[in-house]
Short mmCIF file of N, CA and C in Angstrom, two decimals:
data_model
loop_
_atom_site.label_atom_id
_atom_site.label_comp_id
_atom_site.label_asym_id
_atom_site.label_seq_id
_atom_site.Cartn_x
_atom_site.Cartn_y
_atom_site.Cartn_z
N MET R 1 10.11 2.25 -16.96
CA MET R 1 11.52 2.18 -16.49
C MET R 1 11.88 0.67 -16.31
N SER R 2 12.87 0.19 -16.92
CA SER R 2 13.09 -1.24 -16.97
C SER R 2 13.63 -1.78 -15.71
N ASP R 3 14.28 -1.13 -14.75
CA ASP R 3 14.57 -1.71 -13.59
C ASP R 3 13.72 -1.33 -12.46
N CYS R 4 12.60 -0.77 -12.61
CA CYS R 4 11.72 -0.45 -11.56
C CYS R 4 10.97 -1.57 -11.05
N ARG R 5 11.02 -1.85 -9.70
CA ARG R 5 10.36 -2.99 -9.05
C ARG R 5 8.90 -3.01 -9.16
N PHE R 6 8.33 -1.67 -9.12
CA PHE R 6 6.84 -1.43 -9.11
C PHE R 6 6.45 -1.86 -10.61
N CYS R 7 7.09 -1.34 -11.53
CA CYS R 7 6.95 -1.69 -12.99
C CYS R 7 6.88 -3.13 -13.38
N GLY R 8 7.81 -3.91 -12.57
CA GLY R 8 7.94 -5.36 -12.71
C GLY R 8 6.67 -5.99 -12.12
N LEU R 9 6.22 -5.33 -11.02
CA LEU R 9 5.01 -5.97 -10.31
C LEU R 9 3.79 -5.74 -11.25
N VAL R 10 3.66 -4.46 -11.87
CA VAL R 10 2.58 -4.13 -12.77
C VAL R 10 2.52 -5.11 -13.90
N LYS R 11 3.80 -5.49 -14.42
CA LYS R 11 3.85 -6.34 -15.74
C LYS R 11 3.67 -7.73 -15.40
N GLY R 12 3.89 -8.11 -14.11
CA GLY R 12 3.69 -9.46 -13.70
C GLY R 12 5.02 -10.30 -13.77
N THR R 13 6.13 -9.64 -13.77
CA THR R 13 7.45 -10.32 -13.95
C THR R 13 7.93 -10.43 -12.57
N GLU R 14 7.34 -9.74 -11.53
CA GLU R 14 7.81 -9.79 -10.13
C GLU R 14 6.55 -10.35 -9.39
N THR R 15 6.83 -10.95 -8.21
CA THR R 15 5.76 -11.57 -7.47
C THR R 15 5.10 -10.46 -6.42
N ALA R 16 3.69 -10.36 -6.45
CA ALA R 16 3.06 -9.56 -5.39
C ALA R 16 1.83 -10.32 -4.89
N SER R 17 1.30 -9.81 -3.91
CA SER R 17 0.00 -10.31 -3.16
C SER R 17 -0.89 -9.26 -3.50
N VAL R 18 -1.67 -9.45 -4.80
CA VAL R 18 -2.47 -8.62 -5.61
C VAL R 18 -3.79 -8.53 -4.86
N ILE R 19 -4.27 -7.35 -4.58
CA ILE R 19 -5.66 -7.11 -4.24
C ILE R 19 -6.55 -6.92 -5.37
N HIS R 20 -6.05 -6.00 -6.31
CA HIS R 20 -6.82 -5.52 -7.47
C HIS R 20 -5.90 -5.00 -8.48
N GLN R 21 -6.14 -5.20 -9.76
CA GLN R 21 -5.35 -4.59 -10.80
C GLN R 21 -6.35 -4.32 -11.90
N ASP R 22 -6.19 -3.15 -12.53
CA ASP R 22 -6.90 -2.59 -13.73
C ASP R 22 -5.95 -1.91 -14.53
N LYS R 23 -6.51 -1.24 -15.70
CA LYS R 23 -5.56 -0.62 -16.59
C LYS R 23 -4.82 0.61 -16.00
N ASP R 24 -5.40 1.16 -14.87
CA ASP R 24 -4.79 2.43 -14.40
C ASP R 24 -3.96 2.13 -13.08
N CYS R 25 -4.21 1.17 -12.30
CA CYS R 25 -3.54 1.04 -11.02
C CYS R 25 -3.42 -0.42 -10.59
N LEU R 26 -2.59 -0.67 -9.69
CA LEU R 26 -2.20 -2.08 -9.07
C LEU R 26 -2.32 -1.83 -7.52
N ALA R 27 -3.19 -2.61 -6.94
CA ALA R 27 -3.17 -2.46 -5.38
C ALA R 27 -2.67 -3.81 -4.81
N MET R 28 -1.70 -3.80 -3.89
CA MET R 28 -1.01 -4.96 -3.35
C MET R 28 -0.68 -4.81 -1.86
N MET R 29 -0.39 -5.91 -1.23
CA MET R 29 0.11 -5.79 0.11
C MET R 29 1.57 -5.36 0.15
N ASP R 30 1.93 -4.67 1.16
CA ASP R 30 3.21 -4.06 1.31
C ASP R 30 4.01 -5.29 2.03
N LEU R 31 5.23 -5.50 1.50
CA LEU R 31 6.12 -6.71 1.92
C LEU R 31 6.68 -6.38 3.31
N PHE R 32 6.80 -5.16 3.62
CA PHE R 32 7.22 -4.86 5.03
C PHE R 32 6.20 -4.02 5.80
N PRO R 33 5.04 -4.62 6.08
CA PRO R 33 3.97 -3.85 6.61
C PRO R 33 4.17 -3.18 7.89
N ILE R 34 3.74 -1.96 8.17
CA ILE R 34 3.79 -1.30 9.36
C ILE R 34 2.69 -1.84 10.34
N SER R 35 1.67 -2.25 9.76
CA SER R 35 0.58 -2.92 10.63
C SER R 35 -0.14 -3.87 9.76
N PRO R 36 -0.96 -4.87 10.37
CA PRO R 36 -1.64 -5.85 9.56
C PRO R 36 -2.57 -5.22 8.66
N GLY R 37 -2.42 -5.53 7.19
CA GLY R 37 -3.29 -5.06 6.28
C GLY R 37 -2.75 -3.86 5.51
N HIS R 38 -1.47 -3.50 5.81
CA HIS R 38 -0.78 -2.25 5.14
C HIS R 38 -0.72 -2.63 3.59
N LEU R 39 -1.19 -1.78 2.78
CA LEU R 39 -1.18 -1.97 1.38
C LEU R 39 -0.63 -0.86 0.55
N LEU R 40 -0.35 -1.11 -0.66
CA LEU R 40 0.26 -0.03 -1.63
C LEU R 40 -0.66 -0.02 -2.83
N ILE R 41 -0.81 1.14 -3.32
CA ILE R 41 -1.54 1.41 -4.65
C ILE R 41 -0.55 2.19 -5.57
N VAL R 42 -0.16 1.57 -6.71
CA VAL R 42 0.57 2.17 -7.58
C VAL R 42 -0.15 2.38 -8.98
N PRO R 43 0.17 3.53 -9.66
CA PRO R 43 -0.30 3.64 -11.01
C PRO R 43 0.54 2.72 -12.00
N THR R 44 -0.17 2.27 -13.09
CA THR R 44 0.43 1.22 -13.92
C THR R 44 1.44 1.93 -14.78
N ARG R 45 1.25 3.24 -15.15
CA ARG R 45 2.32 3.92 -15.93
C ARG R 45 3.40 4.45 -14.88
N HIS R 46 4.57 4.24 -15.27
CA HIS R 46 5.72 4.72 -14.41
C HIS R 46 5.76 6.25 -14.23
N VAL R 47 5.46 6.64 -13.15
CA VAL R 47 5.60 8.04 -12.75
C VAL R 47 6.24 8.14 -11.34
N GLU R 48 7.10 9.00 -11.06
CA GLU R 48 7.93 9.06 -9.83
C GLU R 48 7.06 9.81 -8.77
N ARG R 49 6.48 10.99 -9.22
CA ARG R 49 5.78 11.80 -8.15
C ARG R 49 4.36 11.99 -8.48
N PHE R 50 3.58 12.42 -7.43
CA PHE R 50 2.12 12.71 -7.59
C PHE R 50 1.95 13.79 -8.56
N ASP R 51 2.69 14.82 -8.60
CA ASP R 51 2.45 15.95 -9.56
C ASP R 51 2.66 15.50 -11.03
N GLU R 52 3.23 14.26 -11.31
CA GLU R 52 3.44 13.82 -12.60
C GLU R 52 2.24 13.03 -13.33
N LEU R 53 1.26 12.68 -12.50
CA LEU R 53 0.11 12.04 -12.88
C LEU R 53 -0.78 12.81 -13.73
N THR R 54 -1.36 12.23 -14.82
CA THR R 54 -2.39 13.04 -15.59
C THR R 54 -3.69 13.15 -14.69
N LEU R 55 -4.57 13.94 -15.06
CA LEU R 55 -5.83 14.01 -14.39
C LEU R 55 -6.58 12.75 -14.34
N GLU R 56 -6.63 12.00 -15.48
CA GLU R 56 -7.28 10.73 -15.60
C GLU R 56 -6.62 9.69 -14.61
N GLU R 57 -5.21 9.68 -14.49
CA GLU R 57 -4.61 8.83 -13.58
C GLU R 57 -4.99 9.30 -12.22
N LEU R 58 -5.00 10.52 -11.95
CA LEU R 58 -5.23 11.04 -10.56
C LEU R 58 -6.61 10.60 -10.18
N ASP R 59 -7.58 10.78 -11.01
CA ASP R 59 -9.02 10.34 -10.78
C ASP R 59 -8.97 8.88 -10.37
N ALA R 60 -8.40 8.04 -11.19
CA ALA R 60 -8.40 6.60 -11.04
C ALA R 60 -7.73 6.24 -9.73
N LEU R 61 -6.53 6.69 -9.52
CA LEU R 61 -5.99 6.38 -8.26
C LEU R 61 -6.57 6.89 -6.91
N SER R 62 -7.28 8.02 -7.05
CA SER R 62 -8.11 8.62 -5.98
C SER R 62 -9.25 7.75 -5.66
N ARG R 63 -9.98 7.26 -6.84
CA ARG R 63 -11.04 6.50 -6.64
C ARG R 63 -10.62 5.04 -5.98
N MET R 64 -9.56 4.49 -6.41
CA MET R 64 -9.13 3.24 -5.89
C MET R 64 -8.72 3.37 -4.49
N THR R 65 -8.01 4.55 -4.04
CA THR R 65 -7.75 4.77 -2.78
C THR R 65 -8.80 4.76 -1.77
N HIS R 66 -9.89 5.59 -2.31
CA HIS R 66 -11.18 5.66 -1.60
C HIS R 66 -11.76 4.38 -1.32
N LYS R 67 -11.89 3.56 -2.36
CA LYS R 67 -12.60 2.25 -2.25
C LYS R 67 -11.84 1.35 -1.41
N LEU R 68 -10.50 1.33 -1.51
CA LEU R 68 -9.70 0.44 -0.72
C LEU R 68 -9.58 0.87 0.87
N SER R 69 -9.75 2.23 1.03
CA SER R 69 -9.89 2.62 2.48
C SER R 69 -11.18 2.10 3.04
N ALA R 70 -12.28 2.15 2.25
CA ALA R 70 -13.42 1.58 2.80
C ALA R 70 -13.28 0.01 2.96
N ALA R 71 -12.67 -0.62 2.02
CA ALA R 71 -12.51 -2.09 2.16
C ALA R 71 -11.65 -2.48 3.47
N VAL R 72 -10.68 -1.63 3.73
CA VAL R 72 -9.79 -1.87 4.93
C VAL R 72 -10.74 -1.83 6.15
N MET R 73 -11.59 -0.88 6.19
CA MET R 73 -12.42 -0.70 7.43
C MET R 73 -13.48 -1.83 7.60
N LEU R 74 -13.77 -2.51 6.52
CA LEU R 74 -14.75 -3.67 6.40
C LEU R 74 -14.09 -5.00 6.87
N THR R 75 -12.83 -5.07 6.76
CA THR R 75 -11.99 -6.41 6.70
C THR R 75 -11.45 -6.77 8.11
N GLN R 76 -11.58 -7.90 8.48
CA GLN R 76 -10.86 -8.34 9.72
C GLN R 76 -9.37 -8.85 9.34
N LEU R 77 -8.56 -7.93 9.55
CA LEU R 77 -7.19 -8.06 9.16
C LEU R 77 -6.16 -8.50 10.30
N LYS R 78 -6.68 -8.38 11.49
CA LYS R 78 -5.64 -8.63 12.60
C LYS R 78 -6.54 -9.44 13.57
N ALA R 79 -6.15 -10.71 13.91
CA ALA R 79 -6.73 -11.56 14.79
C ALA R 79 -8.35 -11.34 15.00
N LYS R 80 -9.00 -11.46 13.79
CA LYS R 80 -10.48 -11.34 13.68
C LYS R 80 -10.91 -9.92 14.20
N GLN R 81 -10.11 -8.97 13.91
CA GLN R 81 -10.41 -7.67 14.41
C GLN R 81 -10.28 -6.71 13.12
N ARG R 82 -11.41 -5.78 13.08
CA ARG R 82 -11.34 -4.75 12.08
C ARG R 82 -10.47 -3.65 12.50
N PRO R 83 -9.89 -2.86 11.62
CA PRO R 83 -9.08 -1.69 12.06
C PRO R 83 -10.05 -0.67 12.69
N ASP R 84 -9.47 0.17 13.44
CA ASP R 84 -10.28 1.29 14.07
C ASP R 84 -10.02 2.53 13.24
N GLY R 85 -9.08 2.65 12.24
CA GLY R 85 -8.87 3.78 11.54
C GLY R 85 -7.75 3.49 10.52
N TYR R 86 -7.19 4.31 9.82
CA TYR R 86 -6.11 4.10 8.89
C TYR R 86 -5.40 5.51 8.64
N ASN R 87 -4.12 5.29 8.03
CA ASN R 87 -3.34 6.48 7.53
C ASN R 87 -3.25 6.25 6.18
N ILE R 88 -3.21 7.40 5.24
CA ILE R 88 -2.93 7.36 3.86
C ILE R 88 -1.68 8.10 3.69
N LEU R 89 -0.73 7.51 3.15
CA LEU R 89 0.63 8.16 3.21
C LEU R 89 1.20 8.10 1.67
N ASN R 90 1.84 9.28 1.29
CA ASN R 90 2.55 9.29 0.00
C ASN R 90 3.72 10.20 0.21
N ASN R 91 4.94 9.66 -0.19
CA ASN R 91 6.20 10.36 -0.07
C ASN R 91 6.67 10.75 -1.61
N ASN R 92 7.02 11.99 -1.86
CA ASN R 92 7.42 12.43 -3.21
C ASN R 92 8.87 12.92 -3.17
N GLY R 93 9.81 12.08 -3.73
CA GLY R 93 11.24 12.42 -3.85
C GLY R 93 12.06 11.81 -2.66
N THR R 94 13.32 11.67 -2.90
CA THR R 94 14.24 11.07 -1.93
C THR R 94 14.32 11.96 -0.66
N VAL R 95 14.20 13.22 -0.80
CA VAL R 95 14.24 14.03 0.46
C VAL R 95 13.05 13.87 1.32
N ALA R 96 11.94 13.41 0.75
CA ALA R 96 10.73 13.15 1.44
C ALA R 96 10.60 11.58 1.89
N GLN R 97 11.81 10.87 1.82
CA GLN R 97 11.76 9.51 2.17
C GLN R 97 11.06 8.56 1.17
N GLN R 98 11.04 8.83 -0.10
CA GLN R 98 10.57 7.95 -1.08
C GLN R 98 11.69 7.10 -1.53
N HIS R 99 11.54 5.71 -1.19
CA HIS R 99 12.71 4.87 -1.48
C HIS R 99 12.70 4.18 -2.76
N LEU R 100 11.56 4.07 -3.40
CA LEU R 100 11.42 3.47 -4.59
C LEU R 100 10.91 4.52 -5.62
N PRO R 101 11.57 4.84 -6.75
CA PRO R 101 11.15 6.01 -7.54
C PRO R 101 10.00 5.59 -8.58
N HIS R 102 8.91 5.22 -7.95
CA HIS R 102 7.66 4.96 -8.65
C HIS R 102 6.53 5.43 -7.55
N LEU R 103 5.73 6.28 -8.04
CA LEU R 103 4.74 6.75 -7.07
C LEU R 103 3.94 5.62 -6.44
N HIS R 104 3.78 5.64 -5.11
CA HIS R 104 2.99 4.69 -4.40
C HIS R 104 2.26 5.20 -3.26
N ILE R 105 1.10 4.87 -3.04
CA ILE R 105 0.25 5.38 -2.00
C ILE R 105 0.11 4.26 -0.97
N HIS R 106 0.43 4.48 0.30
CA HIS R 106 0.28 3.59 1.43
C HIS R 106 -1.22 3.79 2.12
N ILE R 107 -1.87 2.75 2.42
CA ILE R 107 -3.01 2.62 3.29
C ILE R 107 -2.58 1.84 4.47
N ILE R 108 -2.42 2.43 5.59
CA ILE R 108 -1.90 1.69 6.87
C ILE R 108 -3.00 1.63 7.77
N PRO R 109 -3.51 0.34 7.91
CA PRO R 109 -4.66 0.33 8.92
C PRO R 109 -4.09 0.58 10.41
N ARG R 110 -4.99 1.10 11.10
CA ARG R 110 -4.57 1.48 12.62
C ARG R 110 -5.49 0.76 13.55
N TYR R 111 -4.82 0.30 14.64
CA TYR R 111 -5.69 -0.37 15.73
C TYR R 111 -5.47 0.34 16.98
N LYS R 112 -6.40 0.20 17.93
CA LYS R 112 -6.32 0.82 19.24
C LYS R 112 -5.01 0.31 19.80
N ARG R 113 -4.36 1.24 20.57
CA ARG R 113 -3.13 0.94 21.30
C ARG R 113 -2.00 0.55 20.31
N ASP R 114 -1.90 0.94 19.13
CA ASP R 114 -0.79 0.61 18.26
C ASP R 114 0.20 1.67 18.04
N LEU R 115 0.13 2.93 18.67
CA LEU R 115 0.90 4.04 18.53
C LEU R 115 2.35 3.66 18.50
N LEU R 116 2.78 3.08 19.68
CA LEU R 116 4.20 2.77 19.83
C LEU R 116 4.73 1.96 18.74
N LYS R 117 4.00 0.93 18.43
CA LYS R 117 4.65 -0.03 17.43
C LYS R 117 4.59 0.63 15.99
N VAL R 118 3.55 1.38 15.68
CA VAL R 118 3.51 2.05 14.40
C VAL R 118 4.54 3.07 14.32
N THR R 119 4.86 3.93 15.34
CA THR R 119 5.77 4.88 15.33
C THR R 119 7.15 4.28 15.28
N GLY R 120 7.38 3.34 15.93
CA GLY R 120 8.68 2.59 15.73
C GLY R 120 9.08 2.18 14.39
N HIS R 121 8.07 1.63 13.69
CA HIS R 121 8.19 1.17 12.38
C HIS R 121 8.47 2.30 11.40
N LEU R 122 7.63 3.42 11.58
CA LEU R 122 7.70 4.62 10.79
C LEU R 122 9.11 5.17 10.92
N PHE R 123 9.52 5.26 12.11
CA PHE R 123 10.85 5.73 12.45
C PHE R 123 11.97 5.07 11.67
N LEU R 124 11.92 3.62 11.63
CA LEU R 124 12.84 2.97 10.89
C LEU R 124 12.59 3.02 9.42
N HIS R 125 11.31 2.96 8.98
CA HIS R 125 11.18 3.18 7.42
C HIS R 125 11.69 4.49 6.86
N ALA R 126 11.53 5.48 7.69
CA ALA R 126 12.05 6.81 7.03
C ALA R 126 13.48 6.83 6.35
N PRO R 127 14.37 6.23 7.03
CA PRO R 127 15.73 6.22 6.51
C PRO R 127 15.93 4.97 5.73
N GLY R 128 15.02 4.19 5.44
CA GLY R 128 15.09 3.03 4.59
C GLY R 128 15.49 1.70 5.37
N LEU R 129 15.20 1.72 6.64
CA LEU R 129 15.46 0.51 7.29
C LEU R 129 14.21 -0.30 7.54
N PHE R 130 14.02 -1.32 6.62
CA PHE R 130 12.86 -2.08 6.50
C PHE R 130 13.01 -3.46 7.36
N ILE R 131 12.18 -3.67 8.34
CA ILE R 131 12.27 -4.97 9.12
C ILE R 131 11.04 -5.72 9.08
N ALA R 132 11.13 -6.87 9.61
CA ALA R 132 9.97 -7.80 9.61
C ALA R 132 9.40 -7.96 8.21
N LYS R 133 9.96 -8.60 7.28
CA LYS R 133 9.33 -8.93 6.11
C LYS R 133 8.20 -9.96 6.33
N ALA R 134 7.04 -9.62 5.76
CA ALA R 134 5.94 -10.61 6.08
C ALA R 134 6.04 -11.83 5.27
N ARG R 135 5.34 -12.91 5.79
CA ARG R 135 5.24 -14.09 5.13
C ARG R 135 4.20 -13.93 3.88
N ARG R 136 4.75 -14.53 2.76
CA ARG R 136 3.85 -14.39 1.53
C ARG R 136 2.46 -15.04 1.83
N LYS R 137 2.51 -16.09 2.46
CA LYS R 137 1.13 -16.75 2.71
C LYS R 137 0.23 -15.85 3.51
N ARG R 138 0.58 -15.21 4.41
CA ARG R 138 -0.34 -14.25 5.20
C ARG R 138 -0.55 -12.90 4.31
N LEU R 139 0.29 -12.55 3.55
CA LEU R 139 0.01 -11.46 2.65
C LEU R 139 -1.08 -11.81 1.62
N ASP R 140 -0.95 -12.99 1.08
CA ASP R 140 -1.91 -13.56 0.12
C ASP R 140 -3.42 -13.70 0.80
N GLU R 141 -3.37 -14.14 1.99
CA GLU R 141 -4.63 -14.24 2.69
C GLU R 141 -5.25 -12.82 2.91
N GLN R 142 -4.51 -11.89 3.36
CA GLN R 142 -4.98 -10.54 3.45
C GLN R 142 -5.45 -9.89 2.12
N ALA R 143 -4.54 -10.10 1.15
CA ALA R 143 -4.97 -9.58 -0.22
C ALA R 143 -6.35 -10.16 -0.69
N GLN R 144 -6.63 -11.44 -0.35
CA GLN R 144 -7.80 -12.06 -0.74
C GLN R 144 -8.96 -11.54 0.00
N LEU R 145 -8.84 -11.33 1.40
CA LEU R 145 -9.79 -10.83 2.22
C LEU R 145 -10.21 -9.41 1.67
N LEU R 146 -9.14 -8.48 1.47
CA LEU R 146 -9.38 -7.16 1.09
C LEU R 146 -10.03 -7.12 -0.34
N GLY R 147 -9.67 -8.03 -1.18
CA GLY R 147 -10.30 -8.20 -2.60
C GLY R 147 -11.73 -8.47 -2.64
N SER R 148 -12.04 -9.44 -1.61
CA SER R 148 -13.50 -9.70 -1.41
C SER R 148 -14.28 -8.55 -0.80
N SER R 149 -13.71 -7.86 0.12
CA SER R 149 -14.44 -6.62 0.59
C SER R 149 -14.56 -5.62 -0.48
N LEU R 150 -13.53 -5.42 -1.33
CA LEU R 150 -13.54 -4.44 -2.30
C LEU R 150 -14.59 -4.77 -3.44
N ALA R 151 -14.69 -6.02 -3.83
CA ALA R 151 -15.76 -6.47 -4.74
C ALA R 151 -17.16 -6.22 -4.22
N GLY R 152 -17.34 -6.28 -2.85
CA GLY R 152 -18.72 -6.19 -2.29
C GLY R 152 -19.18 -4.59 -2.15
N LEU R 153 -18.16 -3.73 -2.50
CA LEU R 153 -18.44 -2.27 -2.41
C LEU R 153 -19.21 -1.76 -3.57
#
């Protein structure tokens, strides 16, 4: 799709803080993170919903999600602190609050006592109100840390 932001990121015509890219998927930092280390994984082929993936794409995306969730747990993303857990989130269709029509999986690191902050961000994200755009320098640093953890797995 020519006007798809994620397709532009996959092709390199848009800027992203890339953690990993291969022939099947792109992993990058979310520009509007719900928590430190919030990342996105997108298939390189344009598909809007999870059910549109081929079995090969599903396998590659699942494997990358699994590896990156492990990398998240190994990486000090917040003030020299590793996450205590994470959420994996995927919205399919506008009625499910999918704001960009290209399948993307969120991995949202969670930290002790972050419930109020995370709930507030999720409440605002659902209708498409994105606040607190992260600084590119910080996103690039997190992408590098996560990429190093991923390479060590």
